[in-house]
PDB file of C-alpha atoms in Angstrom:
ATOM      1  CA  UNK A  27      54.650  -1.082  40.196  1.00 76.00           C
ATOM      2  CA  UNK A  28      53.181   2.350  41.491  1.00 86.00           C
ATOM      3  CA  UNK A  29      51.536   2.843  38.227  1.00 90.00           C
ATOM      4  CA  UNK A  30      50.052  -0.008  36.375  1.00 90.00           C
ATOM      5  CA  UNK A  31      50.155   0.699  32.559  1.00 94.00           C
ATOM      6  CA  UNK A  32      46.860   0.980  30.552  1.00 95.00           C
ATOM      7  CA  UNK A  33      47.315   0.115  27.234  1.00 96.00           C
ATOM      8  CA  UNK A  34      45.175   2.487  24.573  1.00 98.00           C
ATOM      9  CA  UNK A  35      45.234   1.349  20.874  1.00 98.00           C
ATOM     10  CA  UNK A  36      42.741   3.884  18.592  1.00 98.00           C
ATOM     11  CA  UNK A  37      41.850   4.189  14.767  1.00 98.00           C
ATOM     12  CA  UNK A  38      39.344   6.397  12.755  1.00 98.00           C
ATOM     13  CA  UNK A  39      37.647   4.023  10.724  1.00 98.00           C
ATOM     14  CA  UNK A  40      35.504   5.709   7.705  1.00 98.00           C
ATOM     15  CA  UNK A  41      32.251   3.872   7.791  1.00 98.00           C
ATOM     16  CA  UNK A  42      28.947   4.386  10.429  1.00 98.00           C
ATOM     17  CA  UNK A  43      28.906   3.438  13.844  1.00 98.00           C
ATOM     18  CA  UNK A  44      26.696   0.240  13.303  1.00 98.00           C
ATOM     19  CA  UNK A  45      28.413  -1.338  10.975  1.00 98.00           C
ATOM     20  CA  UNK A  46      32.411  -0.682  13.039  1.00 98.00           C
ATOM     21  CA  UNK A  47      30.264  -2.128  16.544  1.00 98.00           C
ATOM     22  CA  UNK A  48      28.717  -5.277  14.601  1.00 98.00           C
ATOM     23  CA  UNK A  49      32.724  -6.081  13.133  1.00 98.00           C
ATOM     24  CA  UNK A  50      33.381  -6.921  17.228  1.00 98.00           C
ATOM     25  CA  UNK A  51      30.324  -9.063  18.351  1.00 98.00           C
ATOM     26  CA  UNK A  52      29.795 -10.778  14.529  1.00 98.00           C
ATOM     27  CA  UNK A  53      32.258 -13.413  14.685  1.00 98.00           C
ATOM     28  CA  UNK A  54      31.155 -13.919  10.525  1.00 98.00           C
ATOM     29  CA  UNK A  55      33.016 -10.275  10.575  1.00 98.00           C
ATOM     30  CA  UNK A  56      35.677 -10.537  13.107  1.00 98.00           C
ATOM     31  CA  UNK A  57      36.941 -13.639  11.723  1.00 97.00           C
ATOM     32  CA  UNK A  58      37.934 -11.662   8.552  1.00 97.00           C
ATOM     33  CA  UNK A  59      40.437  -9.282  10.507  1.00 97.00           C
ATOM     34  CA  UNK A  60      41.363 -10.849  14.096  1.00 97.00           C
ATOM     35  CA  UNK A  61      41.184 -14.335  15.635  1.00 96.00           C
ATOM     36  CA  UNK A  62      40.319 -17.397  13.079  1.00 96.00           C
ATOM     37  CA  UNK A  63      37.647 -18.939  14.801  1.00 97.00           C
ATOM     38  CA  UNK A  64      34.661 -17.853  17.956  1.00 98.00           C
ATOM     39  CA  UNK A  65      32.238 -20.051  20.126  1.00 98.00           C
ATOM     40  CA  UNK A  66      29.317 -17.135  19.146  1.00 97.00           C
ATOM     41  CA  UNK A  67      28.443 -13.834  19.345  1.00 98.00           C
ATOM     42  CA  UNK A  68      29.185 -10.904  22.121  1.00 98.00           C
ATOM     43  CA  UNK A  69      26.359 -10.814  24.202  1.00 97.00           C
ATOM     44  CA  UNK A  70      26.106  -9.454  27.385  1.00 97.00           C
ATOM     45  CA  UNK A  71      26.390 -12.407  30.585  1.00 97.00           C
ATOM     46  CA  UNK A  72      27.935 -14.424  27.925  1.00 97.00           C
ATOM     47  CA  UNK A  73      31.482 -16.643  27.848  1.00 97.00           C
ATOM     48  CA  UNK A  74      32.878 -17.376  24.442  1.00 97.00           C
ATOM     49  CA  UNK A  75      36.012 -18.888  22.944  1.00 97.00           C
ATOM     50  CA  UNK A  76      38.288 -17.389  20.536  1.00 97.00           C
ATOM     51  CA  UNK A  77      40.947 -19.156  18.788  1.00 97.00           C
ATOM     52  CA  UNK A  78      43.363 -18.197  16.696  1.00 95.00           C
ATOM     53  CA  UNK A  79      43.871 -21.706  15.213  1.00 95.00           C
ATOM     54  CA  UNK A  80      47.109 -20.919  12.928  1.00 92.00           C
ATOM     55  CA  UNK A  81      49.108 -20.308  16.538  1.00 93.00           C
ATOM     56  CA  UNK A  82      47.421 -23.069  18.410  1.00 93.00           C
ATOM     57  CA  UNK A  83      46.061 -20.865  20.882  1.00 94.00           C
ATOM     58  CA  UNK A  84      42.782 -19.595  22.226  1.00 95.00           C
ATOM     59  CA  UNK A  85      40.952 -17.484  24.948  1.00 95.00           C
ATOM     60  CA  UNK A  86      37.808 -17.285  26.888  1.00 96.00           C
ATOM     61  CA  UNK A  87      36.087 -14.070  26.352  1.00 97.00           C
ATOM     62  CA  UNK A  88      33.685 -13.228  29.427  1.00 97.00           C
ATOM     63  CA  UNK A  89      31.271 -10.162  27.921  1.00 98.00           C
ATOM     64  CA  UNK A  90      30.985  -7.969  31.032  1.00 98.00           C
ATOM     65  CA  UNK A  91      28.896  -5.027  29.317  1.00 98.00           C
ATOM     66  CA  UNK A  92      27.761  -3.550  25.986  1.00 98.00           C
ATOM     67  CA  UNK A  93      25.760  -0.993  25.078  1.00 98.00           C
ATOM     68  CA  UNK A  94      24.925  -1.035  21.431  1.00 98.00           C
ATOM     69  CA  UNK A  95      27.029   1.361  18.839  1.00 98.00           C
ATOM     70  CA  UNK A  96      28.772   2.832  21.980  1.00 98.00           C
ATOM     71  CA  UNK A  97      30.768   0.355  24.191  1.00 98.00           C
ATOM     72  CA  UNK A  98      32.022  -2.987  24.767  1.00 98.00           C
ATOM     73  CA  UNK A  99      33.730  -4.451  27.838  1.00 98.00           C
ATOM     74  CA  UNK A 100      34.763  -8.462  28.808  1.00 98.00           C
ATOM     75  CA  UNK A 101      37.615 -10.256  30.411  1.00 97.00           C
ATOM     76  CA  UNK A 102      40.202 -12.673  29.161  1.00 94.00           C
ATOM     77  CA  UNK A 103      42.899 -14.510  30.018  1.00 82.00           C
ATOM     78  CA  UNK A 104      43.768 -16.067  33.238  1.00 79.00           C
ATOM     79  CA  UNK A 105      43.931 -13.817  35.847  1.00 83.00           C
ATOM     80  CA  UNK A 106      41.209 -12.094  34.500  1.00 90.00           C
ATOM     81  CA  UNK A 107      42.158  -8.665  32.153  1.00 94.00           C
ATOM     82  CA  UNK A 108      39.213  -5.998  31.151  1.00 97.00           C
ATOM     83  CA  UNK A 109      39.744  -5.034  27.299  1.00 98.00           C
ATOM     84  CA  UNK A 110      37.181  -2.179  26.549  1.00 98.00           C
ATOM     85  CA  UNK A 111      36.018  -1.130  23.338  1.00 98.00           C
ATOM     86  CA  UNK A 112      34.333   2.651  23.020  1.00 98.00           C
ATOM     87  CA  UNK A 113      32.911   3.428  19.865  1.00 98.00           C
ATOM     88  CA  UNK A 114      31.944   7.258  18.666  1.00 98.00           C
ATOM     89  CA  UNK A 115      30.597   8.733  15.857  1.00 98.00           C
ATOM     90  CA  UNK A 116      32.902  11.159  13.627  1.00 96.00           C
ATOM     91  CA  UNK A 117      30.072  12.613  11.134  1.00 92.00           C
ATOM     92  CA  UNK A 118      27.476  10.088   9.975  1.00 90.00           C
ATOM     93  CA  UNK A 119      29.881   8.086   8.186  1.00 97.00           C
ATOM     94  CA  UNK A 120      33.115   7.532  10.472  1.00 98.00           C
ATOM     95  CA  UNK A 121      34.045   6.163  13.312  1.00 98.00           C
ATOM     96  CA  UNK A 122      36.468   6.404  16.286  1.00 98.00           C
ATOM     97  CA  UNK A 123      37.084   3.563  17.738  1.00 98.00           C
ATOM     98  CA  UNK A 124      39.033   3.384  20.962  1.00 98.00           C
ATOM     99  CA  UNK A 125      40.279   0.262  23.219  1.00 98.00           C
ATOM    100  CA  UNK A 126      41.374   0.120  26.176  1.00 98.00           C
ATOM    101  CA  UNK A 127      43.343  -2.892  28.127  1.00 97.00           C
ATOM    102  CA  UNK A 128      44.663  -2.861  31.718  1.00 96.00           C
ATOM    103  CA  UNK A 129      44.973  -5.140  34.528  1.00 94.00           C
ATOM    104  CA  UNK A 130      48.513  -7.015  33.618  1.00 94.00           C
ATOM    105  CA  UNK A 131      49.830  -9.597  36.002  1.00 93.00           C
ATOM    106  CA  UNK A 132      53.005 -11.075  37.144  1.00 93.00           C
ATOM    107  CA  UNK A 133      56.536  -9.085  37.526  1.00 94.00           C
ATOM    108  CA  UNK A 134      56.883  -5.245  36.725  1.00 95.00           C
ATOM    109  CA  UNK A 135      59.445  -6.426  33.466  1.00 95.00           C
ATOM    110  CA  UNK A 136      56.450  -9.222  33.002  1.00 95.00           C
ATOM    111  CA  UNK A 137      53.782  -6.263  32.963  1.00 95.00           C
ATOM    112  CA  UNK A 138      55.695  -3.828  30.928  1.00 95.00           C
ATOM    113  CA  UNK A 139      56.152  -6.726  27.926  1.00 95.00           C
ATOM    114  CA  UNK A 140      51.821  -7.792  28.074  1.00 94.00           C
ATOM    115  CA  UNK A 141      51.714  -4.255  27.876  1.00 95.00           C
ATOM    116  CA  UNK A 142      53.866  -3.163  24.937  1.00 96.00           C
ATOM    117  CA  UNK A 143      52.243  -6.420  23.339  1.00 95.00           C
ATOM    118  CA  UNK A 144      48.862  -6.028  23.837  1.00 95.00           C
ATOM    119  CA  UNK A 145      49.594  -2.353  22.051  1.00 96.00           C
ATOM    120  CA  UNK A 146      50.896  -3.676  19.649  1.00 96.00           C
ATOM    121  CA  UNK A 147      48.621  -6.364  19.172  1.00 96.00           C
ATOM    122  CA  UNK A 148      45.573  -4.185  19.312  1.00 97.00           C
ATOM    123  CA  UNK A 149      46.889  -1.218  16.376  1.00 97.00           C
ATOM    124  CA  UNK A 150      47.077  -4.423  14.445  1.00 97.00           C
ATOM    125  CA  UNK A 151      43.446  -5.314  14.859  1.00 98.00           C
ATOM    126  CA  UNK A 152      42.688  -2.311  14.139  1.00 98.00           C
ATOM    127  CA  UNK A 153      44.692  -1.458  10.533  1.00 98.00           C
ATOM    128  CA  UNK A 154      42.939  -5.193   9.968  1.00 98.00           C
ATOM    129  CA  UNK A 155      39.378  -3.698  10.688  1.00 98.00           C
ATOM    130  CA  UNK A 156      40.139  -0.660   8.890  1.00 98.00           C
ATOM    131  CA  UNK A 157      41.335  -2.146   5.475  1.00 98.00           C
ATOM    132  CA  UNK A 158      38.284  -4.761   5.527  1.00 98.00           C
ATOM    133  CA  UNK A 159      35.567  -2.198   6.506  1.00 98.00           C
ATOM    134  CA  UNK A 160      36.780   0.803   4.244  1.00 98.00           C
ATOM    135  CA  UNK A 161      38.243  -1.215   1.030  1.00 98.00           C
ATOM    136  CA  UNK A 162      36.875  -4.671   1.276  1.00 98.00           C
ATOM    137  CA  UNK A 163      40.501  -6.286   1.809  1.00 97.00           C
ATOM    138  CA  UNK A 164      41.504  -8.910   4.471  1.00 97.00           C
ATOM    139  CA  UNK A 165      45.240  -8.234   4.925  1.00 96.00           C
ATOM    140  CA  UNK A 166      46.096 -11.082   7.478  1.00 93.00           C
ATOM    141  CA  UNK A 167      47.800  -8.932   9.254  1.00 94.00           C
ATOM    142  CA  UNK A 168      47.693 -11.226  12.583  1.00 93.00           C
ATOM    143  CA  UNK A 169      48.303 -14.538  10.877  1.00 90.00           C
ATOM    144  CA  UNK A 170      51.278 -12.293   9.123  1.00 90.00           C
ATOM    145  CA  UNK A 171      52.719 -10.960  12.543  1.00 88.00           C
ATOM    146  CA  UNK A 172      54.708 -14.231  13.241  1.00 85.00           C
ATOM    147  CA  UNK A 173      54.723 -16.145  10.504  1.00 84.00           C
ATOM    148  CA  UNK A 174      57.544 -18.440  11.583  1.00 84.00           C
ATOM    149  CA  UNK A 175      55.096 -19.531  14.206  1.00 85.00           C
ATOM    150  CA  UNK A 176      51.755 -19.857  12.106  1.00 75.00           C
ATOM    151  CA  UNK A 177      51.109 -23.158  11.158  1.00 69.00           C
TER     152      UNK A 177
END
């Protein structure tokens, strides 16, 4: 493949910077709107576990970088894929949040699908995130995605 796909999912999401960058590294937040279950916080240097226990599967999270309200970025998944997180402030009270994933293995078809997935999969997070930061609801959008599967 002459040009590896990077995948960008990105969402406005109406409450301050602060509070959208502590939903990522607070698994007490996270929890609410994404995976089911993490080893700790996102700290730089640091390897966690997510799980998302309703499909059996998990992930180890290596936490490459952060810098506070602005940017996260960590690997996952065996070979190793960067997912980056930017955050920026829209006003006082909004913020864009943008992430970035790249770095797909295997066969171009193979590449294409992680890619279209991980899209996917990340505008999910992110509706998720919205709803639960800007009306208080926890949609379970990711345990809803393939229900046939959750257990």
């Amino acid at each position: 493949m002459q040009n590896p796909p990077v995948v960008k999912a990105q969402m406005l999401i109406r409450r301050p910077v602060a509070e959208v960058f502590e939903a990522f590294v607070n698994p007490e937040i996270t929890t609410r709107f994404w995976f089911t279950r993490s080893s700790g916080r996102l700290e730089t240097g640091q390897e966690i576990r997510w799980d998302w226990e309703m499909y059996g599967v998990s992930t180890l999270v290596r936490v490459l970088e952060m810098e506070t309200n602005r940017r996260i970025l960590i690997e996952w998944d065996n070979p190793p894929c960067p997912v980056e997180w930017q955050f920026t402030p829209h006003g006082e009270d909004a913020t864009l949040v943008v992430i970035s994933n790249r770095g797909f293995a295997g066969s171009d078809d193979e590449i294409v699908a992680q890619a279209i997935d991980s899209m996917g999969g990340f505008t999910t997070v992110l509706a998720g995130l919205k709803a639960l930061l800007e009306h208080g609801i926890e949609l379970n959008l990711i345990a809803d995605h393939f229900p046939d599967i959750a257990h």
